[in-house]
mmCIF file of C-alpha atoms in Angstrom:
data_model
loop_
_atom_site.group_PDB
_atom_site.id
_atom_site.type_symbol
_atom_site.label_atom_id
_atom_site.label_comp_id
_atom_site.label_asym_id
_atom_site.label_seq_id
_atom_site.Cartn_x
_atom_site.Cartn_y
_atom_site.Cartn_z
ATOM 1 C CA UNK A 1 -43.044 -19.565 181.996
ATOM 2 C CA UNK A 2 -42.269 -23.065 183.424
ATOM 3 C CA UNK A 3 -41.538 -22.031 186.960
ATOM 4 C CA UNK A 4 -43.746 -22.857 189.781
ATOM 5 C CA UNK A 5 -46.393 -20.505 191.201
ATOM 6 C CA UNK A 6 -45.041 -18.267 193.856
ATOM 7 C CA UNK A 7 -45.501 -19.457 197.494
ATOM 8 C CA UNK A 8 -45.126 -17.893 200.924
ATOM 9 C CA UNK A 9 -44.998 -19.864 204.060
ATOM 10 C CA UNK A 10 -46.344 -18.175 207.112
ATOM 11 C CA UNK A 11 -45.459 -19.033 210.675
ATOM 12 C CA UNK A 12 -46.830 -17.423 213.931
ATOM 13 C CA UNK A 13 -44.193 -16.793 216.573
ATOM 14 C CA UNK A 14 -44.719 -17.112 220.341
ATOM 15 C CA UNK A 15 -46.270 -13.450 220.199
ATOM 16 C CA UNK A 16 -48.635 -14.309 217.475
ATOM 17 C CA UNK A 17 -46.704 -12.148 215.155
ATOM 18 C CA UNK A 18 -46.555 -13.760 211.509
ATOM 19 C CA UNK A 19 -43.096 -14.647 209.960
ATOM 20 C CA UNK A 20 -42.861 -15.097 206.264
ATOM 21 C CA UNK A 21 -40.569 -17.287 204.012
ATOM 22 C CA UNK A 22 -40.937 -16.049 200.502
ATOM 23 C CA UNK A 23 -39.652 -18.935 198.134
ATOM 24 C CA UNK A 24 -37.463 -17.983 195.378
ATOM 25 C CA UNK A 25 -37.105 -19.211 191.828
ATOM 26 C CA UNK A 26 -40.824 -18.738 191.155
ATOM 27 C CA UNK A 27 -42.761 -17.612 188.077
ATOM 28 C CA UNK A 28 -42.847 -13.961 189.128
ATOM 29 C CA UNK A 29 -38.886 -13.925 189.310
ATOM 30 C CA UNK A 30 -38.804 -14.775 185.693
ATOM 31 C CA UNK A 31 -40.929 -12.045 183.895
ATOM 32 C CA UNK A 32 -39.869 -11.764 180.348
ATOM 33 C CA UNK A 33 -40.404 -8.434 178.527
ATOM 34 C CA UNK A 34 -41.917 -8.876 175.088
ATOM 35 C CA UNK A 35 -43.637 -6.743 172.301
ATOM 36 C CA UNK A 36 -47.216 -7.475 173.714
ATOM 37 C CA UNK A 37 -46.253 -6.128 177.144
ATOM 38 C CA UNK A 38 -44.500 -3.081 175.530
ATOM 39 C CA UNK A 39 -47.689 -2.298 173.696
ATOM 40 C CA UNK A 40 -49.695 -2.581 176.836
ATOM 41 C CA UNK A 41 -47.421 -0.297 178.732
ATOM 42 C CA UNK A 42 -47.187 2.323 176.075
ATOM 43 C CA UNK A 43 -51.193 2.646 176.642
ATOM 44 C CA UNK A 44 -51.174 2.614 180.355
ATOM 45 C CA UNK A 45 -52.313 5.672 182.429
ATOM 46 C CA UNK A 46 -51.122 4.060 185.596
ATOM 47 C CA UNK A 47 -48.324 1.502 186.322
ATOM 48 C CA UNK A 48 -47.665 0.327 189.810
ATOM 49 C CA UNK A 49 -44.736 -1.653 190.801
ATOM 50 C CA UNK A 50 -42.663 -2.703 193.938
ATOM 51 C CA UNK A 51 -39.318 -3.819 195.046
ATOM 52 C CA UNK A 52 -39.805 -7.382 196.068
ATOM 53 C CA UNK A 53 -40.451 -8.437 192.312
ATOM 54 C CA UNK A 54 -37.025 -6.988 191.406
ATOM 55 C CA UNK A 55 -35.063 -9.595 193.522
ATOM 56 C CA UNK A 56 -34.184 -11.646 190.217
ATOM 57 C CA UNK A 57 -32.298 -9.869 187.432
ATOM 58 C CA UNK A 58 -34.958 -11.253 184.790
ATOM 59 C CA UNK A 59 -38.011 -9.500 186.490
ATOM 60 C CA UNK A 60 -35.901 -6.423 187.672
ATOM 61 C CA UNK A 61 -34.657 -5.871 183.955
ATOM 62 C CA UNK A 62 -38.164 -6.360 182.740
ATOM 63 C CA UNK A 63 -39.737 -3.810 185.272
ATOM 64 C CA UNK A 64 -37.048 -1.194 184.379
ATOM 65 C CA UNK A 65 -37.861 -1.637 180.609
ATOM 66 C CA UNK A 66 -41.470 -1.265 181.521
ATOM 67 C CA UNK A 67 -40.971 2.030 183.281
ATOM 68 C CA UNK A 68 -38.734 3.489 180.639
ATOM 69 C CA UNK A 69 -41.346 2.683 178.031
ATOM 70 C CA UNK A 70 -44.046 4.528 179.883
ATOM 71 C CA UNK A 71 -45.518 7.779 178.379
ATOM 72 C CA UNK A 72 -44.445 10.935 179.976
ATOM 73 C CA UNK A 73 -47.850 11.517 181.453
ATOM 74 C CA UNK A 74 -48.282 8.194 183.033
ATOM 75 C CA UNK A 75 -48.459 7.873 186.691
ATOM 76 C CA UNK A 76 -45.750 5.393 187.833
ATOM 77 C CA UNK A 77 -46.521 4.381 191.336
ATOM 78 C CA UNK A 78 -43.663 2.728 193.456
ATOM 79 C CA UNK A 79 -45.517 0.807 196.314
ATOM 80 C CA UNK A 80 -42.354 -0.205 198.027
ATOM 81 C CA UNK A 81 -42.373 -3.552 199.675
ATOM 82 C CA UNK A 82 -39.459 -4.339 201.728
ATOM 83 C CA UNK A 83 -39.438 -7.976 202.623
ATOM 84 C CA UNK A 84 -36.694 -10.113 204.294
ATOM 85 C CA UNK A 85 -33.309 -9.257 202.547
ATOM 86 C CA UNK A 86 -34.897 -8.872 199.104
ATOM 87 C CA UNK A 87 -33.897 -5.027 198.476
ATOM 88 C CA UNK A 88 -30.972 -3.028 198.202
ATOM 89 C CA UNK A 89 -30.036 0.763 197.853
ATOM 90 C CA UNK A 90 -29.520 0.333 194.112
ATOM 91 C CA UNK A 91 -33.120 -1.200 193.628
ATOM 92 C CA UNK A 92 -34.683 1.492 195.862
ATOM 93 C CA UNK A 93 -32.678 4.335 194.232
ATOM 94 C CA UNK A 94 -33.272 3.145 190.729
ATOM 95 C CA UNK A 95 -37.118 2.654 191.295
ATOM 96 C CA UNK A 96 -37.353 6.273 192.811
ATOM 97 C CA UNK A 97 -35.482 7.764 189.893
ATOM 98 C CA UNK A 98 -38.129 6.122 187.539
ATOM 99 C CA UNK A 99 -41.278 6.585 189.504
ATOM 100 C CA UNK A 100 -43.383 9.767 190.071
ATOM 101 C CA UNK A 101 -45.631 8.578 192.819
ATOM 102 C CA UNK A 102 -44.272 6.881 196.145
ATOM 103 C CA UNK A 103 -46.214 4.708 198.696
ATOM 104 C CA UNK A 104 -44.544 3.583 201.842
ATOM 105 C CA UNK A 105 -45.324 2.781 205.381
ATOM 106 C CA UNK A 106 -43.911 3.370 209.035
ATOM 107 C CA UNK A 107 -41.653 0.381 208.983
ATOM 108 C CA UNK A 108 -40.454 1.148 205.311
ATOM 109 C CA UNK A 109 -39.696 4.958 205.845
ATOM 110 C CA UNK A 110 -36.678 4.507 208.283
ATOM 111 C CA UNK A 111 -35.023 1.806 206.219
ATOM 112 C CA UNK A 112 -35.365 4.025 202.947
ATOM 113 C CA UNK A 113 -33.986 7.010 204.773
ATOM 114 C CA UNK A 114 -30.910 5.023 206.176
ATOM 115 C CA UNK A 115 -30.141 3.534 202.700
ATOM 116 C CA UNK A 116 -30.403 6.957 201.059
ATOM 117 C CA UNK A 117 -28.719 9.045 203.791
ATOM 118 C CA UNK A 118 -31.749 11.151 204.656
ATOM 119 C CA UNK A 119 -30.664 12.630 208.016
ATOM 120 C CA UNK A 120 -33.600 14.788 209.037
ATOM 121 C CA UNK A 121 -35.410 13.218 211.922
ATOM 122 C CA UNK A 122 -39.084 14.125 211.526
ATOM 123 C CA UNK A 123 -41.200 11.914 209.298
ATOM 124 C CA UNK A 124 -42.797 14.739 207.447
ATOM 125 C CA UNK A 125 -39.478 16.335 206.812
ATOM 126 C CA UNK A 126 -38.111 13.012 205.538
ATOM 127 C CA UNK A 127 -40.973 12.570 203.270
ATOM 128 C CA UNK A 128 -40.522 16.177 201.914
ATOM 129 C CA UNK A 129 -36.890 15.416 201.097
ATOM 130 C CA UNK A 130 -37.873 12.298 199.104
ATOM 131 C CA UNK A 131 -40.572 14.231 197.211
ATOM 132 C CA UNK A 132 -38.168 16.933 196.121
ATOM 133 C CA UNK A 133 -35.051 14.766 195.584
ATOM 134 C CA UNK A 134 -36.783 12.630 193.246
ATOM 135 C CA UNK A 135 -39.150 15.052 191.734
ATOM 136 C CA UNK A 136 -42.290 13.122 192.610
ATOM 137 C CA UNK A 137 -45.787 14.221 192.125
ATOM 138 C CA UNK A 138 -47.312 12.537 195.284
ATOM 139 C CA UNK A 139 -46.025 10.671 198.245
ATOM 140 C CA UNK A 140 -48.358 8.546 200.499
ATOM 141 C CA UNK A 141 -47.418 7.694 203.910
ATOM 142 C CA UNK A 142 -49.298 5.108 206.160
ATOM 143 C CA UNK A 143 -48.964 4.318 209.787
ATOM 144 C CA UNK A 144 -51.635 1.851 210.440
ATOM 145 C CA UNK A 145 -53.870 2.835 213.426
ATOM 146 C CA UNK A 146 -52.075 6.196 213.737
ATOM 147 C CA UNK A 147 -53.176 7.679 210.468
ATOM 148 C CA UNK A 148 -51.726 8.680 207.086
ATOM 149 C CA UNK A 149 -50.324 11.373 205.118
ATOM 150 C CA UNK A 150 -50.547 12.553 201.459
ATOM 151 C CA UNK A 151 -48.017 15.223 200.203
ATOM 152 C CA UNK A 152 -47.602 16.803 196.884
ATOM 153 C CA UNK A 153 -45.117 19.686 196.066
ATOM 154 C CA UNK A 154 -47.835 22.327 196.945
ATOM 155 C CA UNK A 155 -50.052 20.645 199.591
ATOM 156 C CA UNK A 156 -50.449 17.945 202.166
ATOM 157 C CA UNK A 157 -53.242 15.935 203.854
ATOM 158 C CA UNK A 158 -53.141 14.252 207.256
ATOM 159 C CA UNK A 159 -56.170 12.052 208.451
ATOM 160 C CA UNK A 160 -56.565 9.692 211.186
ATOM 161 C CA UNK A 161 -57.475 6.202 210.586
ATOM 162 C CA UNK A 162 -61.127 5.187 210.831
ATOM 163 C CA UNK A 163 -62.007 3.265 213.992
ATOM 164 C CA UNK A 164 -63.636 -0.044 212.931
ATOM 165 C CA UNK A 165 -63.923 -3.599 214.013
ATOM 166 C CA UNK A 166 -61.095 -5.336 212.457
ATOM 167 C CA UNK A 167 -61.381 -8.838 210.972
ATOM 168 C CA UNK A 168 -58.480 -8.779 208.551
ATOM 169 C CA UNK A 169 -56.049 -6.228 207.571
ATOM 170 C CA UNK A 170 -54.731 -8.072 204.588
ATOM 171 C CA UNK A 171 -55.315 -5.909 201.418
ATOM 172 C CA UNK A 172 -55.928 -2.736 203.293
ATOM 173 C CA UNK A 173 -52.875 -0.997 201.964
ATOM 174 C CA UNK A 174 -53.449 -1.952 198.534
ATOM 175 C CA UNK A 175 -56.802 -0.783 198.616
ATOM 176 C CA UNK A 176 -55.559 2.578 200.118
ATOM 177 C CA UNK A 177 -53.038 2.793 197.229
ATOM 178 C CA UNK A 178 -55.697 1.870 194.398
ATOM 179 C CA UNK A 179 -58.275 4.303 195.567
ATOM 180 C CA UNK A 180 -55.734 7.108 196.020
ATOM 181 C CA UNK A 181 -53.965 6.831 192.604
ATOM 182 C CA UNK A 182 -57.366 6.494 190.707
ATOM 183 C CA UNK A 183 -58.649 9.500 192.306
ATOM 184 C CA UNK A 184 -55.248 11.401 191.683
ATOM 185 C CA UNK A 185 -55.400 10.458 188.044
ATOM 186 C CA UNK A 186 -58.949 11.814 187.705
ATOM 187 C CA UNK A 187 -57.714 15.015 189.153
ATOM 188 C CA UNK A 188 -59.729 14.926 192.430
ATOM 189 C CA UNK A 189 -58.886 17.139 195.346
ATOM 190 C CA UNK A 190 -56.210 15.704 197.693
ATOM 191 C CA UNK A 191 -58.613 15.781 200.686
ATOM 192 C CA UNK A 192 -61.287 14.068 198.637
ATOM 193 C CA UNK A 193 -58.713 11.519 197.426
ATOM 194 C CA UNK A 194 -57.448 10.951 200.965
ATOM 195 C CA UNK A 195 -60.925 10.572 202.647
ATOM 196 C CA UNK A 196 -62.010 7.851 200.032
ATOM 197 C CA UNK A 197 -58.793 6.047 200.461
ATOM 198 C CA UNK A 198 -59.224 5.989 204.358
ATOM 199 C CA UNK A 199 -62.793 4.926 204.008
ATOM 200 C CA UNK A 200 -62.198 1.989 201.552
ATOM 201 C CA UNK A 201 -59.100 0.790 203.361
ATOM 202 C CA UNK A 202 -61.013 0.583 206.750
ATOM 203 C CA UNK A 203 -63.869 -1.167 205.059
ATOM 204 C CA UNK A 204 -61.343 -3.969 203.874
ATOM 205 C CA UNK A 205 -60.307 -4.281 207.401
ATOM 206 C CA UNK A 206 -63.912 -5.225 208.378
ATOM 207 C CA UNK A 207 -63.842 -8.054 205.817
ATOM 208 C CA UNK A 208 -62.253 -11.524 205.393
ATOM 209 C CA UNK A 209 -59.703 -11.648 202.675
ATOM 210 C CA UNK A 210 -57.790 -9.115 200.618
ATOM 211 C CA UNK A 211 -60.490 -8.663 197.868
ATOM 212 C CA UNK A 212 -63.930 -8.221 199.391
ATOM 213 C CA UNK A 213 -67.103 -7.452 197.521
ATOM 214 C CA UNK A 214 -67.473 -3.541 197.576
ATOM 215 C CA UNK A 215 -70.966 -2.044 198.527
#
């Protein structure tokens, strides 16, 4: 489309923590649904989407159409990315009703639980509520340096985060999700999937940039 490429301004506060300004009315706010896109969706084994891209009506409606055109066996991954004020209960609830895999982190889980009125206190119980309420096949919960938890309706896997010399954490979460969902689609065991996802995301943390060359 004729909109400008998306841009994010990053500013470090006095504590060195980055603060982001995600500019609106950019190209990814205006994704149009068309026949070519529908054909690709109907062939897809995996579809991954977030909440940030749904801040504009045009892209949100397109994403909803994409999800409703997926095949029944398609793995539909909702990698929640709550940013600034660009989310709502409606967006999160609609997304969870249309996905079958959920990925979220320790900052996102409390927000989701508050919006969806999940009242249990322990994180594992909260994840179990979401798993059952939305009939999910898999939930992935990451806690940075404290580890991660994968849950299915029948089993769970908890693993500590690998200790590495961190250069750059950008892209580590996406690497975790990508490795996890490919393994899940192949039918690998939950432990095997989890171990590989932890190892690859740790490797990304040791490299500069979000997309390093894999060894």
